[in-house]
Amino acid sequence: MAHRFGADALLDSHLPMLDLVDMLARDYQAMDSADSRHAGLGYALKVLAQSYAEHSQYRQEWRP
């Protein structure tokens, strides 16, 4: 089932979200730690990863 918002269709799947998180993680790794956005993006990634806290490969250092 797809949900429509304007002209865009979003699939009823987690794959689009995982692609966005992957893109943010790659941006974070490439970002200079002196960049003012670095700490905020790191925190946002930890918050997003928290939804996988029950997964066997989840790491405690990922907690915000």
Tab-separated table of N, CA and C in Angstrom:
chain	number	residue	atom	x	y	z
A	1	MET	N	0.850	-1.189	0.000
A	1	MET	CA	0.000	0.000	0.000
A	1	MET	C	0.887	1.241	0.000
A	2	ALA	N	0.554	2.214	-0.786
A	2	ALA	CA	1.301	3.467	-0.848
A	2	ALA	C	0.441	4.591	-0.294
A	3	HIS	N	1.072	5.500	0.396
A	3	HIS	CA	0.393	6.696	0.906
A	3	HIS	C	0.827	7.858	0.022
A	4	ARG	N	-0.122	8.663	-0.407
A	4	ARG	CA	0.218	9.782	-1.290
A	4	ARG	C	0.177	11.103	-0.536
A	5	PHE	N	1.194	11.903	-0.783
A	5	PHE	CA	1.279	13.255	-0.237
A	5	PHE	C	1.591	14.169	-1.411
A	6	GLY	N	0.601	14.872	-1.898
A	6	GLY	CA	0.805	15.708	-3.074
A	6	GLY	C	1.145	14.823	-4.266
A	7	ALA	N	2.184	15.168	-4.999
A	7	ALA	CA	2.587	14.398	-6.173
A	7	ALA	C	3.519	13.249	-5.810
A	8	ASP	N	3.961	13.178	-4.556
A	8	ASP	CA	4.913	12.152	-4.137
A	8	ASP	C	4.195	10.957	-3.530
A	9	ALA	N	4.663	9.761	-3.852
A	9	ALA	CA	4.128	8.538	-3.261
A	9	ALA	C	5.194	7.951	-2.352
A	10	LEU	N	4.815	7.610	-1.137
A	10	LEU	CA	5.737	6.975	-0.204
A	10	LEU	C	5.309	5.529	-0.038
A	11	LEU	N	6.227	4.614	-0.228
A	11	LEU	CA	5.909	3.205	-0.068
A	11	LEU	C	5.712	2.891	1.399
A	12	ASP	N	4.866	1.937	1.684
A	12	ASP	CA	4.623	1.505	3.051
A	12	ASP	C	5.761	0.561	3.438
A	13	SER	N	6.949	1.118	3.627
A	13	SER	CA	8.158	0.346	3.868
A	13	SER	C	9.132	1.196	4.661
A	14	HIS	N	10.063	0.538	5.342
A	14	HIS	CA	11.104	1.256	6.072
A	14	HIS	C	12.305	1.575	5.181
A	15	LEU	N	12.342	1.031	3.971
A	15	LEU	CA	13.503	1.222	3.105
A	15	LEU	C	13.799	2.685	2.798
A	16	PRO	N	12.818	3.517	2.474
A	16	PRO	CA	13.152	4.931	2.241
A	16	PRO	C	13.782	5.590	3.468
A	17	MET	N	13.305	5.259	4.654
A	17	MET	CA	13.874	5.826	5.882
A	17	MET	C	15.305	5.343	6.088
A	18	LEU	N	15.545	4.049	5.843
A	18	LEU	CA	16.890	3.510	6.005
A	18	LEU	C	17.855	4.157	5.028
A	19	ASP	N	17.400	4.446	3.820
A	19	ASP	CA	18.248	5.139	2.850
A	19	ASP	C	18.612	6.531	3.348
A	20	LEU	N	17.657	7.232	3.935
A	20	LEU	CA	17.926	8.572	4.464
A	20	LEU	C	18.900	8.519	5.641
A	21	VAL	N	18.725	7.550	6.523
A	21	VAL	CA	19.635	7.410	7.671
A	21	VAL	C	21.032	7.080	7.184
A	22	ASP	N	21.135	6.200	6.193
A	22	ASP	CA	22.435	5.849	5.625
A	22	ASP	C	23.112	7.081	5.031
A	23	MET	N	22.347	7.911	4.329
A	23	MET	CA	22.894	9.131	3.751
A	23	MET	C	23.396	10.075	4.855
A	24	LEU	N	22.619	10.228	5.930
A	24	LEU	CA	23.040	11.076	7.040
A	24	LEU	C	24.303	10.540	7.700
A	25	ALA	N	24.389	9.217	7.855
A	25	ALA	CA	25.570	8.610	8.469
A	25	ALA	C	26.806	8.847	7.607
A	26	ARG	N	26.667	8.722	6.291
A	26	ARG	CA	27.803	8.992	5.397
A	26	ARG	C	28.206	10.467	5.465
A	27	ASP	N	27.222	11.367	5.520
A	27	ASP	CA	27.524	12.796	5.649
A	27	ASP	C	28.260	13.072	6.958
A	28	TYR	N	27.811	12.425	8.036
A	28	TYR	CA	28.434	12.606	9.347
A	28	TYR	C	29.893	12.143	9.324
A	29	GLN	N	30.150	10.985	8.716
A	29	GLN	CA	31.514	10.461	8.654
A	29	GLN	C	32.426	11.364	7.830
A	30	ALA	N	31.890	11.984	6.787
A	30	ALA	CA	32.688	12.840	5.923
A	30	ALA	C	32.857	14.249	6.485
A	31	MET	N	32.021	14.613	7.449
A	31	MET	CA	32.016	15.970	7.990
A	31	MET	C	33.210	16.210	8.920
A	32	ASP	N	33.807	17.371	8.818
A	32	ASP	CA	34.879	17.775	9.725
A	32	ASP	C	34.296	17.936	11.119
A	33	SER	N	34.966	17.388	12.127
A	33	SER	CA	34.441	17.472	13.494
A	33	SER	C	34.386	18.913	14.015
A	34	ALA	N	35.078	19.831	13.351
A	34	ALA	CA	35.016	21.245	13.730
A	34	ALA	C	33.772	21.931	13.170
A	35	ASP	N	33.086	21.279	12.257
A	35	ASP	CA	31.861	21.831	11.674
A	35	ASP	C	30.824	21.980	12.786
A	36	SER	N	30.156	23.098	12.838
A	36	SER	CA	29.194	23.374	13.904
A	36	SER	C	28.002	22.422	13.890
A	37	ARG	N	27.763	21.737	12.778
A	37	ARG	CA	26.639	20.799	12.670
A	37	ARG	C	27.000	19.390	13.131
A	38	HIS	N	28.271	19.113	13.331
A	38	HIS	CA	28.757	17.757	13.616
A	38	HIS	C	28.113	17.164	14.867
A	39	ALA	N	28.107	17.873	15.953
A	39	ALA	CA	27.551	17.343	17.204
A	39	ALA	C	26.041	17.106	17.082
A	40	GLY	N	25.335	18.022	16.454
A	40	GLY	CA	23.887	17.881	16.299
A	40	GLY	C	23.518	16.710	15.408
A	41	LEU	N	24.251	16.503	14.325
A	41	LEU	CA	23.978	15.384	13.436
A	41	LEU	C	24.302	14.063	14.132
A	42	GLY	N	25.384	14.039	14.909
A	42	GLY	CA	25.721	12.836	15.667
A	42	GLY	C	24.623	12.472	16.649
A	43	TYR	N	24.096	13.466	17.331
A	43	TYR	CA	23.004	13.222	18.283
A	43	TYR	C	21.748	12.730	17.552
A	44	ALA	N	21.431	13.348	16.422
A	44	ALA	CA	20.249	12.940	15.651
A	44	ALA	C	20.372	11.487	15.193
A	45	LEU	N	21.560	11.067	14.787
A	45	LEU	CA	21.765	9.681	14.371
A	45	LEU	C	21.583	8.725	15.538
A	46	LYS	N	22.024	9.123	16.725
A	46	LYS	CA	21.837	8.281	17.913
A	46	LYS	C	20.354	8.144	18.260
A	47	VAL	N	19.609	9.223	18.111
A	47	VAL	CA	18.172	9.174	18.388
A	47	VAL	C	17.490	8.250	17.378
A	48	LEU	N	17.856	8.347	16.101
A	48	LEU	CA	17.281	7.477	15.087
A	48	LEU	C	17.647	6.011	15.334
A	49	ALA	N	18.869	5.762	15.754
A	49	ALA	CA	19.318	4.390	16.015
A	49	ALA	C	18.610	3.779	17.218
A	50	GLN	N	18.096	4.607	18.103
A	50	GLN	CA	17.427	4.121	19.309
A	50	GLN	C	16.222	3.235	18.988
A	51	SER	N	15.627	3.420	17.820
A	51	SER	CA	14.487	2.580	17.450
A	51	SER	C	14.913	1.129	17.204
A	52	TYR	N	16.209	0.881	17.113
A	52	TYR	CA	16.729	-0.471	16.916
A	52	TYR	C	17.393	-1.012	18.181
A	53	ALA	N	17.098	-0.430	19.328
A	53	ALA	CA	17.748	-0.805	20.585
A	53	ALA	C	17.541	-2.269	20.962
A	54	GLU	N	16.477	-2.885	20.487
A	54	GLU	CA	16.212	-4.292	20.809
A	54	GLU	C	16.945	-5.253	19.874
A	55	HIS	N	17.582	-4.730	18.847
A	55	HIS	CA	18.293	-5.581	17.899
A	55	HIS	C	19.575	-6.107	18.540
A	56	SER	N	19.939	-7.326	18.222
A	56	SER	CA	21.105	-7.971	18.849
A	56	SER	C	22.426	-7.266	18.534
A	57	GLN	N	22.505	-6.520	17.450
A	57	GLN	CA	23.750	-5.840	17.086
A	57	GLN	C	23.774	-4.365	17.493
A	58	TYR	N	22.754	-3.922	18.202
A	58	TYR	CA	22.715	-2.543	18.683
A	58	TYR	C	23.819	-2.349	19.712
A	59	ARG	N	24.504	-1.239	19.644
A	59	ARG	CA	25.619	-0.955	20.560
A	59	ARG	C	25.205	0.094	21.593
A	60	GLN	N	25.602	-0.123	22.826
A	60	GLN	CA	25.268	0.808	23.906
A	60	GLN	C	25.811	2.208	23.651
A	61	GLU	N	26.941	2.332	22.961
A	61	GLU	CA	27.518	3.674	22.704
A	61	GLU	C	26.668	4.466	21.726
A	62	TRP	N	25.670	3.833	21.114
A	62	TRP	CA	24.783	4.544	20.207
A	62	TRP	C	23.657	5.242	20.970
A	63	ARG	N	23.506	4.993	22.255
A	63	ARG	CA	22.446	5.650	23.021
A	63	ARG	C	22.725	7.153	23.115
A	64	PRO	N	21.680	7.968	22.960
A	64	PRO	CA	21.898	9.433	23.074
A	64	PRO	C	22.181	9.850	24.517
